[in-house]
Coordinates of N, CA and C in Angstrom, one line a residue:
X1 N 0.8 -1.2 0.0 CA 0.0 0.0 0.0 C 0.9 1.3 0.0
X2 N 2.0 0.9 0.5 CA 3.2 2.2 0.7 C 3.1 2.8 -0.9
X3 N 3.5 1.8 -1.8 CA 3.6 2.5 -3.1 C 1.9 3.5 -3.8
X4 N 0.9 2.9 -3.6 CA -0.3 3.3 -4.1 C 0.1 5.1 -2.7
X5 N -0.1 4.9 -1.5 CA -0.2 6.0 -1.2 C 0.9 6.9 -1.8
X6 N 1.9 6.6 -1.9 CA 3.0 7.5 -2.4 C 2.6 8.2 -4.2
X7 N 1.8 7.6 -5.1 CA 1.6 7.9 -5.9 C 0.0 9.1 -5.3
X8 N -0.7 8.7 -5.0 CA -2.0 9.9 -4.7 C -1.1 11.0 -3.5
X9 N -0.4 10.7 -2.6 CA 0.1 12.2 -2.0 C 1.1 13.1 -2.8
X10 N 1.9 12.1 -4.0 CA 2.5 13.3 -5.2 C 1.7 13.7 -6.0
X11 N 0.6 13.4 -6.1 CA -0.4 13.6 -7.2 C -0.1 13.1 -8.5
X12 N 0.2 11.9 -8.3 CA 0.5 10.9 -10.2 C -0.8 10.8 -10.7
X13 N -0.8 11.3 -11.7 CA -1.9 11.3 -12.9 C -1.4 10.7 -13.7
X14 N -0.3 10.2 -14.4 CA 0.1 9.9 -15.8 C 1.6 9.6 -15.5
X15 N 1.4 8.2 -16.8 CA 3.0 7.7 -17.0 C 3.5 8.2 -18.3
X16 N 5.4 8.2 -18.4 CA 5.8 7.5 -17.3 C 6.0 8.9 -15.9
X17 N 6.7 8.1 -14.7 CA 6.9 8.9 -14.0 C 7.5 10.4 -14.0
X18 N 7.1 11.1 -13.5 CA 7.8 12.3 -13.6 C 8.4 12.5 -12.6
X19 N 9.9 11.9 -12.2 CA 11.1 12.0 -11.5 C 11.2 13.6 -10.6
X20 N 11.5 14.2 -11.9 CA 12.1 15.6 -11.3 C 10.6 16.6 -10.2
X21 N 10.0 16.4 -10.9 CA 8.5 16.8 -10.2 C 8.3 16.1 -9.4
X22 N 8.5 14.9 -8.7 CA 8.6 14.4 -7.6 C 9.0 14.9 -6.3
X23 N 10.6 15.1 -6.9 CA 11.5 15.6 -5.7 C 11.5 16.7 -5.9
X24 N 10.7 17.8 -6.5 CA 10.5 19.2 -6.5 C 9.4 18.8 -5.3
X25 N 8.6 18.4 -5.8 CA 7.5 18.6 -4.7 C 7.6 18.3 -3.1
X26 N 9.0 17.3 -3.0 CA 9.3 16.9 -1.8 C 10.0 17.7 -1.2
X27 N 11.0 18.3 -1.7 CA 11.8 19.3 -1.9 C 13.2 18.2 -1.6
X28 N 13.4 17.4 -2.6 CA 14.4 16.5 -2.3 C 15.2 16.9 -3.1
X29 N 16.6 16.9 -3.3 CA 17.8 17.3 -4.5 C 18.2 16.3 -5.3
X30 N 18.1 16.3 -6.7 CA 18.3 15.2 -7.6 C 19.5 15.7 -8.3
X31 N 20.6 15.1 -7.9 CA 21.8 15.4 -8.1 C 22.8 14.6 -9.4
X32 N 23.3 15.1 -10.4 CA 23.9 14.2 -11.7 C 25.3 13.9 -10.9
X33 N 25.9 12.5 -11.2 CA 27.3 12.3 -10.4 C 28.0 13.1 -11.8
X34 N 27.5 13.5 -12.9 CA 28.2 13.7 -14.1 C 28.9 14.8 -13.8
X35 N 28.4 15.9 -12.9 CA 28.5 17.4 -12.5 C 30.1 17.0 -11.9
X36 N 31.1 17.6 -11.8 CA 32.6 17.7 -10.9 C 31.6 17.8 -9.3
X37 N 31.1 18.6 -9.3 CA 30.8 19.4 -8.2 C 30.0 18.4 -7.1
X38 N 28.9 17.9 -7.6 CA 28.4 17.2 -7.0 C 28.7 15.4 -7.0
X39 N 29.9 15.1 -7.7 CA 30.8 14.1 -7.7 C 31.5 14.2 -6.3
X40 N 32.2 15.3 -5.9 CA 32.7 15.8 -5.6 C 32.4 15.7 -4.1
X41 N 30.8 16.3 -3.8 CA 30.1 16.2 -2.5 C 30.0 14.4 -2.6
X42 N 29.1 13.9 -3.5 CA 29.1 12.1 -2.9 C 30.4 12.0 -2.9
X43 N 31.8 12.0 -3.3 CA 32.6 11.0 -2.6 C 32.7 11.9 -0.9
X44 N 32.8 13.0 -0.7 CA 32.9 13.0 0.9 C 31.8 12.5 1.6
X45 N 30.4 12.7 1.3 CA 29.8 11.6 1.9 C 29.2 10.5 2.2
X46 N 30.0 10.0 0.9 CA 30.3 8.4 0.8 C 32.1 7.9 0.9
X47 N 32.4 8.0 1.8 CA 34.0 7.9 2.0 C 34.8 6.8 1.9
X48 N 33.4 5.3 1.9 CA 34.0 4.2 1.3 C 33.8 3.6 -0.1
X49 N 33.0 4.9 -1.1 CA 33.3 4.6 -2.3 C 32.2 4.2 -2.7
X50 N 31.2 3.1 -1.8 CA 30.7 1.6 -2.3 C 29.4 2.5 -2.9
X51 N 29.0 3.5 -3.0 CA 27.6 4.0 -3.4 C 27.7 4.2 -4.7
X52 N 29.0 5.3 -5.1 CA 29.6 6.1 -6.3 C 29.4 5.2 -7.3
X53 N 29.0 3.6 -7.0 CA 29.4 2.5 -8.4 C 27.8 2.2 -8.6
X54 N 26.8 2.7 -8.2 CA 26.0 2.9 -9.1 C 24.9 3.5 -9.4
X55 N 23.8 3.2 -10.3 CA 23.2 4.1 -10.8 C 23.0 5.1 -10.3
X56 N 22.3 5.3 -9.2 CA 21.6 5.8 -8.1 C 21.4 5.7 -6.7
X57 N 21.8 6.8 -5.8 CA 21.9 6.6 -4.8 C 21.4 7.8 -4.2
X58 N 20.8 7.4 -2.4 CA 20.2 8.9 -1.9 C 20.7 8.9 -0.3
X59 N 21.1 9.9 -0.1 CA 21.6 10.2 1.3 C 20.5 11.5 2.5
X60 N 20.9 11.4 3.3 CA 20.3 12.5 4.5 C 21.6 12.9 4.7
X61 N 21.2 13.9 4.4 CA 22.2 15.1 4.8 C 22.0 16.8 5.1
X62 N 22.3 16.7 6.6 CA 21.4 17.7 7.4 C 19.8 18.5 6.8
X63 N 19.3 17.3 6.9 CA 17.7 17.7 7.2 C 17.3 17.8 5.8
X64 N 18.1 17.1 4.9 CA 17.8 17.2 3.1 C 17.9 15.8 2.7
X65 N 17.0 15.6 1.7 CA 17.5 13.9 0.9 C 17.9 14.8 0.0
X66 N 19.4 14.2 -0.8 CA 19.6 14.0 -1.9 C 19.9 12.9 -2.6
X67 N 19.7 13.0 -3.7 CA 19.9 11.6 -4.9 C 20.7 11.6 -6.1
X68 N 21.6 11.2 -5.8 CA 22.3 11.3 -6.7 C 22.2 10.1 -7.9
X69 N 22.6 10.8 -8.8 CA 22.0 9.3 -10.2 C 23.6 9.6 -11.6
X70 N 23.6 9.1 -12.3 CA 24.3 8.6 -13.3 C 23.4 9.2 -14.8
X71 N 23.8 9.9 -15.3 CA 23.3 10.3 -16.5 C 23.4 9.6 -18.1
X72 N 24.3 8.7 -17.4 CA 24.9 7.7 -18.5 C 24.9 6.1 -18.8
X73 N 23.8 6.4 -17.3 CA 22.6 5.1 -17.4 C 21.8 5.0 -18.2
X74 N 21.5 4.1 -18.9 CA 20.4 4.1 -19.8 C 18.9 4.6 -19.2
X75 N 18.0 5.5 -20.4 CA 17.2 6.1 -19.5 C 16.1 4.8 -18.6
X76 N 15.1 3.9 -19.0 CA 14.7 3.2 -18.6 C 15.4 2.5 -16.9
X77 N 16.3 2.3 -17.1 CA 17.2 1.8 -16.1 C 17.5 2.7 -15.0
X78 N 17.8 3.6 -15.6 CA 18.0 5.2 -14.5 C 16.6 5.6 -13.8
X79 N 15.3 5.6 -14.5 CA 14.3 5.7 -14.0 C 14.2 4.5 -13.2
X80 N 14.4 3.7 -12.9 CA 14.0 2.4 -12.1 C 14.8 2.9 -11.2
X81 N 16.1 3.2 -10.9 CA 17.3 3.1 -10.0 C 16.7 4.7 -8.9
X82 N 16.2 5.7 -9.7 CA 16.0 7.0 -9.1 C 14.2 6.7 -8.1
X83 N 13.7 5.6 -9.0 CA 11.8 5.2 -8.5 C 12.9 4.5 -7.2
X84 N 13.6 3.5 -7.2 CA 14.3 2.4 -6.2 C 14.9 3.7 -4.7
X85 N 15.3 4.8 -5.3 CA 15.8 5.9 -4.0 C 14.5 5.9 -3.5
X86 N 13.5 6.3 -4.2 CA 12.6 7.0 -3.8 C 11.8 6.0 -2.6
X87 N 12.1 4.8 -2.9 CA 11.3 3.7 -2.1 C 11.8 3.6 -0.6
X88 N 13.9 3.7 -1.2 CA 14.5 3.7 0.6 C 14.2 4.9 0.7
X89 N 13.4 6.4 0.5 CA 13.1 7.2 1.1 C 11.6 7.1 2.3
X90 N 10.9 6.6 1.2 CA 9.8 6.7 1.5 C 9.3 5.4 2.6
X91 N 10.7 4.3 2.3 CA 10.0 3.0 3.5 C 10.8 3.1 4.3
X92 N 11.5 4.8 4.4 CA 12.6 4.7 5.8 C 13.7 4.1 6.2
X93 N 14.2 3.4 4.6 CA 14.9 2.5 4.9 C 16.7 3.1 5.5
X94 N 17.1 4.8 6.5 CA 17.8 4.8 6.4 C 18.3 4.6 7.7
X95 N 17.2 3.7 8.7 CA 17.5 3.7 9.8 C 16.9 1.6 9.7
X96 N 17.3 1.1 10.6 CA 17.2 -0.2 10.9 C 17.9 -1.7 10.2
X97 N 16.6 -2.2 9.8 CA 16.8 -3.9 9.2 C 18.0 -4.4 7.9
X98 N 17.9 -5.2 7.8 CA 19.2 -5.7 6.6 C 19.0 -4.9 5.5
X99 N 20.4 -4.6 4.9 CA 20.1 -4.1 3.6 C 19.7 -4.5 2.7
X100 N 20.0 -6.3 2.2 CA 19.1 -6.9 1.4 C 17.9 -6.8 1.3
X101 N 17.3 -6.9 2.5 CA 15.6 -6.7 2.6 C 15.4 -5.4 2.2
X102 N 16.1 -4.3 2.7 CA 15.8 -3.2 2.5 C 15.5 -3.3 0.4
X103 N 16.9 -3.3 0.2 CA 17.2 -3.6 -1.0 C 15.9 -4.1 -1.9
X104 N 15.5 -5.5 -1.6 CA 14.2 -6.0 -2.3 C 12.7 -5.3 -2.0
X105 N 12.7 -4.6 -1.0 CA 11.5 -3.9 -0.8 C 11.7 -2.4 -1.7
X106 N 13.0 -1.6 -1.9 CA 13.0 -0.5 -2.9 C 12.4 -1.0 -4.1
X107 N 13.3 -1.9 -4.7 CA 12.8 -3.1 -6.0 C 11.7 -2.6 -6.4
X108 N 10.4 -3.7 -5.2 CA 9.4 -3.5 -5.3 C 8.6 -2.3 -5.2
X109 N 8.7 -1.7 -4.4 CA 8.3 -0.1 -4.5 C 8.8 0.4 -5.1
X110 N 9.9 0.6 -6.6 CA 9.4 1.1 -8.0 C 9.2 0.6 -8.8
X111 N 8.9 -1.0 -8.8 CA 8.1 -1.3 -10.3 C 6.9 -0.8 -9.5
X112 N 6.1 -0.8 -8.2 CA 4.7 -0.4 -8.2 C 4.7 0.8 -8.4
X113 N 5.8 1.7 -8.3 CA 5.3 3.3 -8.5 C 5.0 3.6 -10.4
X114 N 6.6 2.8 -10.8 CA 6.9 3.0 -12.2 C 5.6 1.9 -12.9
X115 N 4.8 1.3 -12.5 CA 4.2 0.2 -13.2 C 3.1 0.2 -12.6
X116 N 2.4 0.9 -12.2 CA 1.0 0.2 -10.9 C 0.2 -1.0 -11.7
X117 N -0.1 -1.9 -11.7 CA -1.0 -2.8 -12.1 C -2.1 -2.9 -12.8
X118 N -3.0 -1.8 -11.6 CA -4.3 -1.5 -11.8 C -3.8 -0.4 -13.1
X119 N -3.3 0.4 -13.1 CA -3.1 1.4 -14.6 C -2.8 0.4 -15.6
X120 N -2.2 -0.4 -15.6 CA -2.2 -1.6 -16.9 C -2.7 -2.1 -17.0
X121 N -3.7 -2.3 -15.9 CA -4.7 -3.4 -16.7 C -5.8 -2.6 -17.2
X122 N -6.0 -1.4 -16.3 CA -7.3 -0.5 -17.4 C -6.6 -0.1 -18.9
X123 N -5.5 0.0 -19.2 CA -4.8 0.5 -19.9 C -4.9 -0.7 -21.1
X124 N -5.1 -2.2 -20.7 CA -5.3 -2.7 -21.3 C -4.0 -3.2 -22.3
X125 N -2.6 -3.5 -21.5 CA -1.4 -3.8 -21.7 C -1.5 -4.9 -22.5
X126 N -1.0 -5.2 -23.4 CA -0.2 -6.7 -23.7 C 0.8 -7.4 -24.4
X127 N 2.0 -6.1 -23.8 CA 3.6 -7.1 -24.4 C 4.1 -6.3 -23.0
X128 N 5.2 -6.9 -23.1 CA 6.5 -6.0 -22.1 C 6.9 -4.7 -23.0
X129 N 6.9 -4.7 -24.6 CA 7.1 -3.8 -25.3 C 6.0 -2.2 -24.9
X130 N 4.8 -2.7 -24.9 CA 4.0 -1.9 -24.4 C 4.3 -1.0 -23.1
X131 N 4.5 -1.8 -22.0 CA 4.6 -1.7 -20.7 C 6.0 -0.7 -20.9
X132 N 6.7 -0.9 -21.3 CA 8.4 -0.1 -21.5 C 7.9 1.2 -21.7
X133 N 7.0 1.1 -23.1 CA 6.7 2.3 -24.0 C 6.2 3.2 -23.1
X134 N 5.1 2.5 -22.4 CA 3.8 3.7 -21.4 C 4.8 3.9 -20.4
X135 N 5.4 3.1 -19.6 CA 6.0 3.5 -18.7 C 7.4 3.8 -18.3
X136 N 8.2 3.8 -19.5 CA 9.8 5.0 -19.5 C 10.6 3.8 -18.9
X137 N 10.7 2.2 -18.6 CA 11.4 1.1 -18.1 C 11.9 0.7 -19.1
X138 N 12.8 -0.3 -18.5 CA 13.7 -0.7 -19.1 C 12.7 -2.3 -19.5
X139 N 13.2 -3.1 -21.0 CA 12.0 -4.0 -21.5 C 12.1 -4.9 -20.0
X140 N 13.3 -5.3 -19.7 CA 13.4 -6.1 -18.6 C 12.5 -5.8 -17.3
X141 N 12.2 -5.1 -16.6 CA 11.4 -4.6 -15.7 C 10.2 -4.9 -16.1
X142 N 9.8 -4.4 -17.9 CA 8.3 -4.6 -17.8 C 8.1 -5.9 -18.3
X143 N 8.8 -6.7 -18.2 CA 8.6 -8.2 -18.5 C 8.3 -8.2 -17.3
X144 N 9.3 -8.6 -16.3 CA 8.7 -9.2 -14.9 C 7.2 -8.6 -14.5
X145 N 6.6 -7.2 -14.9 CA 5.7 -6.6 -14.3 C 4.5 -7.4 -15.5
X146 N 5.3 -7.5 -16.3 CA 3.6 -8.1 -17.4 C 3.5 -9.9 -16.6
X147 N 4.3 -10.3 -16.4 CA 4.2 -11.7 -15.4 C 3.2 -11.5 -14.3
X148 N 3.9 -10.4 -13.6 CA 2.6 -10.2 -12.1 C 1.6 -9.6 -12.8
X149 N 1.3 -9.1 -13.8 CA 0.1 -8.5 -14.3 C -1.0 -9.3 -14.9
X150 N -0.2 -10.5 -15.4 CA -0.9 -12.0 -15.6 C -1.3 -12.3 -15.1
X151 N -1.1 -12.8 -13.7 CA -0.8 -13.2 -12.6 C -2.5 -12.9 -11.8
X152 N -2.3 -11.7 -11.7 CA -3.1 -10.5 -11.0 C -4.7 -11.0 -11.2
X153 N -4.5 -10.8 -12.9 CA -5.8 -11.0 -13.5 C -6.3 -12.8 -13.6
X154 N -5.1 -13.1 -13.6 CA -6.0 -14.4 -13.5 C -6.7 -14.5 -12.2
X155 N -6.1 -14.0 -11.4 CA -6.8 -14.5 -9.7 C -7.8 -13.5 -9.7
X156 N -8.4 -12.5 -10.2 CA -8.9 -11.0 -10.0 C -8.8 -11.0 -8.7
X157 N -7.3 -10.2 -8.7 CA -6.9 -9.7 -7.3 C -7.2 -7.9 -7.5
X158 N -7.6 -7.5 -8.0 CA -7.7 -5.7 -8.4 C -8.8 -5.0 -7.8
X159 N -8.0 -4.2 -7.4 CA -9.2 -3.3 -6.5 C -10.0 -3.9 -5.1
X160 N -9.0 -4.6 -4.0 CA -9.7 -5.0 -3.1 C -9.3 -4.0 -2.3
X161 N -8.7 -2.9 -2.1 CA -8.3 -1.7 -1.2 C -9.1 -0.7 -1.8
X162 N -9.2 0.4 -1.3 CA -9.8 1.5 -1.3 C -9.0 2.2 -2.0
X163 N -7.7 2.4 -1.5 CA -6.4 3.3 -2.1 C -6.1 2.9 -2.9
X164 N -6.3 1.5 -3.9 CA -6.3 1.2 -5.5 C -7.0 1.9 -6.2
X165 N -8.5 1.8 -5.6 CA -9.5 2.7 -6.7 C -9.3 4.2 -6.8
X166 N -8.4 4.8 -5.6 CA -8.2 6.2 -5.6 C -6.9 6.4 -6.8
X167 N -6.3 5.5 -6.4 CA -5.0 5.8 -7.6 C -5.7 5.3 -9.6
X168 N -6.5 4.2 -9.6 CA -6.7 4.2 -10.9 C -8.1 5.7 -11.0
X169 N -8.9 5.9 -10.2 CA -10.0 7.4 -10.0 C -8.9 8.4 -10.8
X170 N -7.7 8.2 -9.9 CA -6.4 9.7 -9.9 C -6.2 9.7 -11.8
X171 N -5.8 8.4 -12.2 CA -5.3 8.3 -14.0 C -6.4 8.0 -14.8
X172 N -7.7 8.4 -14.3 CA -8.7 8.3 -15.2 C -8.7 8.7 -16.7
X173 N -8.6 10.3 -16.7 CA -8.4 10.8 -18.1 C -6.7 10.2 -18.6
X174 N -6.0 10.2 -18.2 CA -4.4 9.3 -19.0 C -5.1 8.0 -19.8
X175 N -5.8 7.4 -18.7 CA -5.9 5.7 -18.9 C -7.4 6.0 -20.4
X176 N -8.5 7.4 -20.1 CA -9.6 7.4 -21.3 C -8.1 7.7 -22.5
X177 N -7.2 8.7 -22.7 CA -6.4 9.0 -23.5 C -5.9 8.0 -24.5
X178 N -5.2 7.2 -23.3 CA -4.2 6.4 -23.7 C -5.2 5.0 -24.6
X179 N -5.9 4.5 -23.8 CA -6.7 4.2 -24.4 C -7.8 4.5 -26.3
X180 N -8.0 5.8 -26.1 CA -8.4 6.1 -27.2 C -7.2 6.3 -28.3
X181 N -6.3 6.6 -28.1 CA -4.9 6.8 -28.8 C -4.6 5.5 -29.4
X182 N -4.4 4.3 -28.5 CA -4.6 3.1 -29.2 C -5.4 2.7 -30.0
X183 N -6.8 2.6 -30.1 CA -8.0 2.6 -30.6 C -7.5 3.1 -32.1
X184 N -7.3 4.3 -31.7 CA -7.4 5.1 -33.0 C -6.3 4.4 -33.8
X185 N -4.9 4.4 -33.2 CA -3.9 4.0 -34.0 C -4.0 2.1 -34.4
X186 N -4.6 1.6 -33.5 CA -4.3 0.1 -34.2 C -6.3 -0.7 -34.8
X187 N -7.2 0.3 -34.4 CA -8.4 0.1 -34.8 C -9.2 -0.9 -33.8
X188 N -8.6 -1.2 -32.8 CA -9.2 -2.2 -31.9 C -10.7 -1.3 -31.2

């Protein structure tokens, strides 16, 4: 549920995600390692290196998140690694339990931000090519997510929370758009 509430208190209307408008609105700093300057700041406050090697990474630093990311990540991939900060942000992960766990819980809290379910299935998805297209991932990501989205529908697990129907309510006109846009372009 962490991820559905995180999309209605940013106000997500529409994929794919909008990164930078995120952390404007949080007032979080999204930082390029590309810049000298802010290369510069993560290695002092990362002093044993181990963060700087990848895509994306986010620190507290006096009463600020920042995130720093890799510009020369592919974009799909970069978007996943910046939705993955957003997750150890938002599930606290900078105080407590193992990092692995931590680790597989960011995972999952950005394919649900970058992918919600219920928006693909009203959206009416059906390749990982699709899923990539609508949602700025990398094909790999939206494979695994067209699997759970299989998955989903065969059990009709959709819409048994409240805060589901408020997030597909939130992408109504995206989901009429996107929808009609297909229609129109393949005649279905």
């Amino acid at each position: 549920k962490a991820a559905w509430r995180f999309l209605i208190d940013n106000d997500v209307t529409s994929l794919p995600l909008d990164v930078g408008e995120i952390c404007r609105r949080n007032g979080w700093h999204l930082l390029s390692l590309d810049a000298d300057e802010n290369m510069i700041v993560a290695r002092i406050l990362d002093k044993s290196g181990a963060y700087c090697n990848c895509d994306a990474f986010s620190w507290w630093y006096k009463n600020s998140v920042l995130i720093f990311y890799k510009t020369s990540t592919h974009p799909g991939r970069l978007l996943f690694a910046i939705a993955h900060e957003f997750g150890h942000i938002s599930l606290s992960h900078f105080y407590g339990r193992k990092p692995e766990e931590h680790e597989r819980e960011a995972n999952m809290f950005a394919a649900r931000i970058l992918m919600p379910l219920c928006i693909l299935h009203e959206c009416r998805v059906q390749s990982a090519r699709e899923i990539s297209e609508l949602c700025g991932t990398s094909h790999t990501a939206a494979r695994y997510r067209l699997g759970r989205l299989h998955y989903i529908e065969k059990h009709g697990e959709f819409y048994k929370h409240d805060i589901e129907k408020a997030v597909a309510n939130n992408f109504q006109p995206f989901i009429n758009k996107y929808i009609t846009t297909q229609e129109a372009a393949y005649g279905h």
